[in-house]
mmCIF file of C-alpha atoms in Angstrom:
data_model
loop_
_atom_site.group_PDB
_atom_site.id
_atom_site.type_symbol
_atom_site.label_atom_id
_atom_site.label_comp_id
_atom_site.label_asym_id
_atom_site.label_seq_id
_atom_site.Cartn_x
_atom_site.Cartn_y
_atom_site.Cartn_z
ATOM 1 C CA UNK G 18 0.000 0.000 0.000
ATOM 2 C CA UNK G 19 2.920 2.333 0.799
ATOM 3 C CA UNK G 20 4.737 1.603 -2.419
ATOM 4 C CA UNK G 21 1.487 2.085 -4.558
ATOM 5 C CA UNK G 22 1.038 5.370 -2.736
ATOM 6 C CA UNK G 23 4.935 6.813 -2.827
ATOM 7 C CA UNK G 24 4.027 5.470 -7.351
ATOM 8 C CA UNK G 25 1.621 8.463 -7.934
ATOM 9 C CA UNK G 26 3.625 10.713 -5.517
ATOM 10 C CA UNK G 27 3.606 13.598 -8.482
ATOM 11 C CA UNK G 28 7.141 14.995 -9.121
ATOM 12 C CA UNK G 29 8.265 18.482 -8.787
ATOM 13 C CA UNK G 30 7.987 19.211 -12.542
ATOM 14 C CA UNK G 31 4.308 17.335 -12.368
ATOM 15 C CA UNK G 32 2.574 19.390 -9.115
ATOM 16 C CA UNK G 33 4.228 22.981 -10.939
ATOM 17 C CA UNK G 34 2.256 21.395 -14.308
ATOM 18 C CA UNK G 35 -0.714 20.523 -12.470
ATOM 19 C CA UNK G 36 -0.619 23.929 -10.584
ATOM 20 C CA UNK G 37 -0.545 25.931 -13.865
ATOM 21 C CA UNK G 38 -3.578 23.746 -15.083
ATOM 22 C CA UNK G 39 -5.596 24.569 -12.026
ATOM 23 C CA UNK G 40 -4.236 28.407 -12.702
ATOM 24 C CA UNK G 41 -5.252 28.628 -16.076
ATOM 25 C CA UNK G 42 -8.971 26.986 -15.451
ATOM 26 C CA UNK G 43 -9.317 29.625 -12.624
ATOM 27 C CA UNK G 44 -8.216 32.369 -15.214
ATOM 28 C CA UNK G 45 -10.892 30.935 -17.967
ATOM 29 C CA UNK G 46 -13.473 30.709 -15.273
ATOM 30 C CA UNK G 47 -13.195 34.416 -13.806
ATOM 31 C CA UNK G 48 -12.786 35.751 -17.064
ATOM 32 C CA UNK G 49 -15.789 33.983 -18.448
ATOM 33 C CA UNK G 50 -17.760 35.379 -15.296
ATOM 34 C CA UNK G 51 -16.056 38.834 -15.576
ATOM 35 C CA UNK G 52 -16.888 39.856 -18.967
ATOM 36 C CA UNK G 53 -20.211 37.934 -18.844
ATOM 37 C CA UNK G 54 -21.065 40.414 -15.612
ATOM 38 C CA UNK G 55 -19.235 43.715 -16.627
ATOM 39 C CA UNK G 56 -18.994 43.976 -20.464
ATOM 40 C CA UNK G 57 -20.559 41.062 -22.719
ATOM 41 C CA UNK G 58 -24.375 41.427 -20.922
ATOM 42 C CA UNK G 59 -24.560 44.664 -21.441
ATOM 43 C CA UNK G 60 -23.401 44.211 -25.194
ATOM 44 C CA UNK G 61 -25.837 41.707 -25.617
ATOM 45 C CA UNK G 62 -28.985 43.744 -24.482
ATOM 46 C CA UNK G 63 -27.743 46.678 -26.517
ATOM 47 C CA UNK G 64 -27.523 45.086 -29.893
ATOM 48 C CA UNK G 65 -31.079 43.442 -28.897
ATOM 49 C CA UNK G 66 -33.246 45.050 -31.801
ATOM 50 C CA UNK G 67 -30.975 47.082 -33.003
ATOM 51 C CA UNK G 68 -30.913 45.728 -36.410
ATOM 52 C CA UNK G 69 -29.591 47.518 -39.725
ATOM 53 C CA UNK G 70 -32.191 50.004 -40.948
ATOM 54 C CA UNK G 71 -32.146 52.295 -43.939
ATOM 55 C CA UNK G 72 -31.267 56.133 -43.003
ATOM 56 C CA UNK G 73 -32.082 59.184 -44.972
ATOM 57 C CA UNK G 74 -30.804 62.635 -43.877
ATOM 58 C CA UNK G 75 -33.423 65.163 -42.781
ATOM 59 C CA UNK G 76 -31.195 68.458 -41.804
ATOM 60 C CA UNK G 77 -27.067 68.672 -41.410
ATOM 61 C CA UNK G 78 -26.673 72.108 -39.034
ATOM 62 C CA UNK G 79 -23.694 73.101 -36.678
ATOM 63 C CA UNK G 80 -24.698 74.739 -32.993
ATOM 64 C CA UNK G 81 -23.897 77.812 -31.782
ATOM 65 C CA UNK G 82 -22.449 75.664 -28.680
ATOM 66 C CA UNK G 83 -18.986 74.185 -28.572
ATOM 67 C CA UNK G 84 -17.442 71.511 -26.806
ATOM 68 C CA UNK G 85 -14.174 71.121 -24.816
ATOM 69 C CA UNK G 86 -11.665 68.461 -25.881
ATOM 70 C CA UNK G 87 -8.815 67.095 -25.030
ATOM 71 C CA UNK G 88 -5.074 67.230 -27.304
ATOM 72 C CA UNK G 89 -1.878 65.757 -26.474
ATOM 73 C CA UNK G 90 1.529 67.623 -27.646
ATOM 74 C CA UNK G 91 4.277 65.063 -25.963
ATOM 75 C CA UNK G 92 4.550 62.933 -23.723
ATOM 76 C CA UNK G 93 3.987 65.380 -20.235
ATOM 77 C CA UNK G 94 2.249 67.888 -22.932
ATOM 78 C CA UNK G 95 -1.578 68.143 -22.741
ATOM 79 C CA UNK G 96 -4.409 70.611 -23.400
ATOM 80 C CA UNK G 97 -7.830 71.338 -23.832
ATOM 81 C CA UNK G 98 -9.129 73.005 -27.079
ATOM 82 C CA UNK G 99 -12.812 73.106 -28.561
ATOM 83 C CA UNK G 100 -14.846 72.116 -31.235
ATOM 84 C CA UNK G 101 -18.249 73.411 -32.702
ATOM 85 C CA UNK G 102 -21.337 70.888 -32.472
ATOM 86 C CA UNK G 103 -22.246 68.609 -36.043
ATOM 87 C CA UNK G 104 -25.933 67.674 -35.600
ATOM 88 C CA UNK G 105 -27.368 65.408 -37.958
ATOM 89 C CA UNK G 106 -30.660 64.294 -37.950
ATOM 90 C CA UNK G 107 -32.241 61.655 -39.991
ATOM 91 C CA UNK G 108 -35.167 59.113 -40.642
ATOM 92 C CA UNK G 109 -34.890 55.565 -40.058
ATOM 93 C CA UNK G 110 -37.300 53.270 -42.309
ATOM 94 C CA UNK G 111 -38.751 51.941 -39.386
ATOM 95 C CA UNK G 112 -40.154 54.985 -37.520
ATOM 96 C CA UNK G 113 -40.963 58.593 -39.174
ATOM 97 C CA UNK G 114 -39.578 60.547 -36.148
ATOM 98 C CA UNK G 115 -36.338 62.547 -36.583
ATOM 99 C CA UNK G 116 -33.251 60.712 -34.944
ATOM 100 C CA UNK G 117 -30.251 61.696 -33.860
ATOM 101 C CA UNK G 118 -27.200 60.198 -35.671
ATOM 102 C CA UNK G 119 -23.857 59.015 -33.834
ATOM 103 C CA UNK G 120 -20.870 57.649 -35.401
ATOM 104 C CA UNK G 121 -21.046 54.572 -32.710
ATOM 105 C CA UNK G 122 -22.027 53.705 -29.393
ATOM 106 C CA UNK G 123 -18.574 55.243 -27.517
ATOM 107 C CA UNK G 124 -19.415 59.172 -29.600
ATOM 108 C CA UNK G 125 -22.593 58.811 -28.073
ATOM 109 C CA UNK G 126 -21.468 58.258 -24.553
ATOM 110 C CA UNK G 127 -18.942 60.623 -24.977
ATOM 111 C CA UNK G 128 -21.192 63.360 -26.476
ATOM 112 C CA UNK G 129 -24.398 62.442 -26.755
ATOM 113 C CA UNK G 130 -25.721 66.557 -28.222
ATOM 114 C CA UNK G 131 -23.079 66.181 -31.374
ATOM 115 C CA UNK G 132 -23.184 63.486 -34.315
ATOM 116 C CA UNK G 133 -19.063 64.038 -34.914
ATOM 117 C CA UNK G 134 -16.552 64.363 -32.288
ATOM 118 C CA UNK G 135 -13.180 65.686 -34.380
ATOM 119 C CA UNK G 136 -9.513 64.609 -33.630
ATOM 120 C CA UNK G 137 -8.551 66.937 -30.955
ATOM 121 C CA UNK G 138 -6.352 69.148 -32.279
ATOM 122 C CA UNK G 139 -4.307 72.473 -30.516
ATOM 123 C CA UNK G 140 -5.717 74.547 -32.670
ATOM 124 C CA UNK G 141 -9.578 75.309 -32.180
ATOM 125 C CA UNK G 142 -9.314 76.729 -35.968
ATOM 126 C CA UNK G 143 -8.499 73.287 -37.188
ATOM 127 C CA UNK G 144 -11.178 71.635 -35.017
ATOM 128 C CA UNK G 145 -13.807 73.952 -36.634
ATOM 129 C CA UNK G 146 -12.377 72.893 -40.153
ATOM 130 C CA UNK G 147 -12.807 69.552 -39.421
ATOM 131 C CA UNK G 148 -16.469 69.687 -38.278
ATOM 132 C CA UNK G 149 -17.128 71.841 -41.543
ATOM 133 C CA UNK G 150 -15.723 69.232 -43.943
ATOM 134 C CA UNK G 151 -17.752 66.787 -41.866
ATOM 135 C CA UNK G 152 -20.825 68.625 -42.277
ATOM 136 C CA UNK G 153 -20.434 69.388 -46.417
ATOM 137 C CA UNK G 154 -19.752 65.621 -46.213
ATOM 138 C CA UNK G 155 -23.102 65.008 -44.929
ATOM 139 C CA UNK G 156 -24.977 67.892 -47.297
ATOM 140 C CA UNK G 157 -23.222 67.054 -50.423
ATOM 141 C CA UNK G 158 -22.049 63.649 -50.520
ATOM 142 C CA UNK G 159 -24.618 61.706 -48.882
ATOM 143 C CA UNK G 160 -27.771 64.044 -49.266
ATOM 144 C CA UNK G 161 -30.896 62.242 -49.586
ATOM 145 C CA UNK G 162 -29.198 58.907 -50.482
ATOM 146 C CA UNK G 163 -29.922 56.125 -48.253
ATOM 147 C CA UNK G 164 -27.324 54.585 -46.181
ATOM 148 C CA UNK G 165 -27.441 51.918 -43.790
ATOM 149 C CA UNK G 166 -27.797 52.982 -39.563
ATOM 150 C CA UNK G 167 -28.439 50.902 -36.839
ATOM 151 C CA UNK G 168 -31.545 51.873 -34.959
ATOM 152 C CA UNK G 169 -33.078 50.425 -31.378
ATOM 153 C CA UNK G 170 -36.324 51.562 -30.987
ATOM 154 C CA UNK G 171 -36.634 50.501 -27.331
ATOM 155 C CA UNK G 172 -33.429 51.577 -25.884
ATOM 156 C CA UNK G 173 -32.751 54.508 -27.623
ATOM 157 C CA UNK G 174 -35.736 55.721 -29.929
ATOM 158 C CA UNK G 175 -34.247 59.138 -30.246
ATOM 159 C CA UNK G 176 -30.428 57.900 -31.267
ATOM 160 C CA UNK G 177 -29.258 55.985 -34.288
ATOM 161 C CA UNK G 178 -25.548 54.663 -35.080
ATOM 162 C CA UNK G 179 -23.820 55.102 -38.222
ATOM 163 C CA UNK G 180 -21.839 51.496 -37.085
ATOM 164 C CA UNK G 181 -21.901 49.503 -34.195
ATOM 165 C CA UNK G 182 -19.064 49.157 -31.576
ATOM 166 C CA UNK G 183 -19.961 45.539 -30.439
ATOM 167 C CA UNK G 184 -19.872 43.681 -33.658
ATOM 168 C CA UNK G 185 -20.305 39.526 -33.875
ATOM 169 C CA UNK G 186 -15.830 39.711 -33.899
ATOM 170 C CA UNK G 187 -15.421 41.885 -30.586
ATOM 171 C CA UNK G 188 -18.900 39.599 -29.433
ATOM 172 C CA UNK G 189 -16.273 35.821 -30.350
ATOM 173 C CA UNK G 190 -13.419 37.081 -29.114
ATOM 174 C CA UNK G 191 -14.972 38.465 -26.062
ATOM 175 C CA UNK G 192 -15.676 34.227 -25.211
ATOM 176 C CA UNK G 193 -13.475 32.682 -27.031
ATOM 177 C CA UNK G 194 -10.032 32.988 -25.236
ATOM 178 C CA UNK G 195 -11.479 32.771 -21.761
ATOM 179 C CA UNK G 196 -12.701 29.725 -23.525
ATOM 180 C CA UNK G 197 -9.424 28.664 -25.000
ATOM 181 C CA UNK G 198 -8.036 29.171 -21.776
ATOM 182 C CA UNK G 199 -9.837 27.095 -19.629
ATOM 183 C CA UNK G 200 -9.857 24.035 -21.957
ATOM 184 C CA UNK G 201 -5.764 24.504 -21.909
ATOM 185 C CA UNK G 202 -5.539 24.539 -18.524
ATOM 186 C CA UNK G 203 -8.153 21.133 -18.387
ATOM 187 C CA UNK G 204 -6.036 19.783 -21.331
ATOM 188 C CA UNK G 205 -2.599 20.825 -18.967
ATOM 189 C CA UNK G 206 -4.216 18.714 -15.973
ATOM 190 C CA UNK G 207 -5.399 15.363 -17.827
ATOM 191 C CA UNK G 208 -2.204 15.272 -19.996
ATOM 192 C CA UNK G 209 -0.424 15.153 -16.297
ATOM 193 C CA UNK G 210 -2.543 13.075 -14.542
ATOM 194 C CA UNK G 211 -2.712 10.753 -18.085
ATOM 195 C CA UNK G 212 0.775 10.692 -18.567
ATOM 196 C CA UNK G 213 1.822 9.393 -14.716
ATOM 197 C CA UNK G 214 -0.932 7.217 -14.456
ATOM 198 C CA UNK G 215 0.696 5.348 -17.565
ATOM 199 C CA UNK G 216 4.515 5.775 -15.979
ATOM 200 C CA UNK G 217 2.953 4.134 -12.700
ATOM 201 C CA UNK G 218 1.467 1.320 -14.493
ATOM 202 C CA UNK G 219 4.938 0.788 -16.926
ATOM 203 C CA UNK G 220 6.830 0.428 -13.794
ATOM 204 C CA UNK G 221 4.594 -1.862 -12.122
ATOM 205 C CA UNK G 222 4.581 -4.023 -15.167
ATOM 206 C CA UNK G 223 8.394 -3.682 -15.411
ATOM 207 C CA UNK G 224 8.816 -4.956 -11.948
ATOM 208 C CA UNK G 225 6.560 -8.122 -12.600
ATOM 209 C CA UNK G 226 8.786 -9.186 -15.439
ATOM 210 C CA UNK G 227 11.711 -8.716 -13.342
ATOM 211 C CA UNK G 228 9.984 -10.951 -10.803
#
């Protein structure tokens, strides 16, 4: 009974294997749980009816009101400069009501009065030139054409997105590799367990024949 039990005494090389195994499904699990709490749920229930509509531009107008950005000049170099608000408002083909269009999900948290939000630049000059190329883009280029948006009537009735943030890639990836990691670290601790089981059972059968 002694000798069976000092057979699957697990080397030093085996426990740190089996210990990286247990690691790695611990890693996998909280992950899983993590993003399923804090990011992926949330992602879920905000692409829930927000399917690809058809969008057709009502009015493209700046406001008098301007918004505060930030710009970075260097490494220890940062400022704030401003930009003039880009509204543009359109109809979806699914309700008649004038929306409010975003360039994604993150514009709208960030500023949820402007459609644009330009690269922050020093120069408040250059910010305004941005907008205004942004807003002959919308008057010129896209006019009355239709163009696909993404519209949730529940959530946000008043808001539609020019492309979402949480596509089906970000969605996989978001539970694959906790995934991945978790069967790795299962793989890690059968392979182990697997691989002295079979040692054990070599050496007893060794010792019979010597016997």
């Amino acid at each position: 009974m002694a000798r069976s039990r000092a057979a699957y005494e697990y080397t030093e090389a085996e426990d740190k294997s089996i210990r990286l195994g247990f690691l790695l499904i611990a890693a996998g699990l909280l992950s899983l749980l993590g993003l399923g709490c804090c990011w992926l749920r949330p992602a879920l229930q905000e692409r829930e009816g927000a399917g690809p509509v058809n969008c057709t531009v009502l009015a493209v107008r700046q406001l008098g009101e301007r918004f505060p950005c930030t710009f970075s000049c260097g490494a220890a170099c940062r400022g704030t400069a401003r930009y003039p608000c880009l509204q543009v408002l359109v109809r979806t083909s699914r309700s008649s009501a004038p929306a409010l269009l975003h360039e994604d999900e993150r514009q709208l948290r960030t500023n949820p009065k402007c459609s644009y939000i330009p690269p922050c630049a020093r120069d408040d000059q250059e910010n305004s030139e941005n907008v205004t190329y942004k807003q002959k883009y919308w008057k010129e280029k896209v006019g009355s054409q239709p163009f696909t948006c993404y519209f949730n009537q529940h959530l946000r009735p008043d808001d539609v997105m020019l492309k979402r943030t949480h596509d089906e890639t970000v969605l996989l990836h978001c539970f694959l590799w906790p995934l991945v990691t978790f069967l790795v670290g299962v793989l890690i601790v059968v392979l182990t367990i697997c691989a002295k089981s079979l040692a054990v059972r070599a050496e007893a059968i060794k010792k019979k024949k010597h016997l």
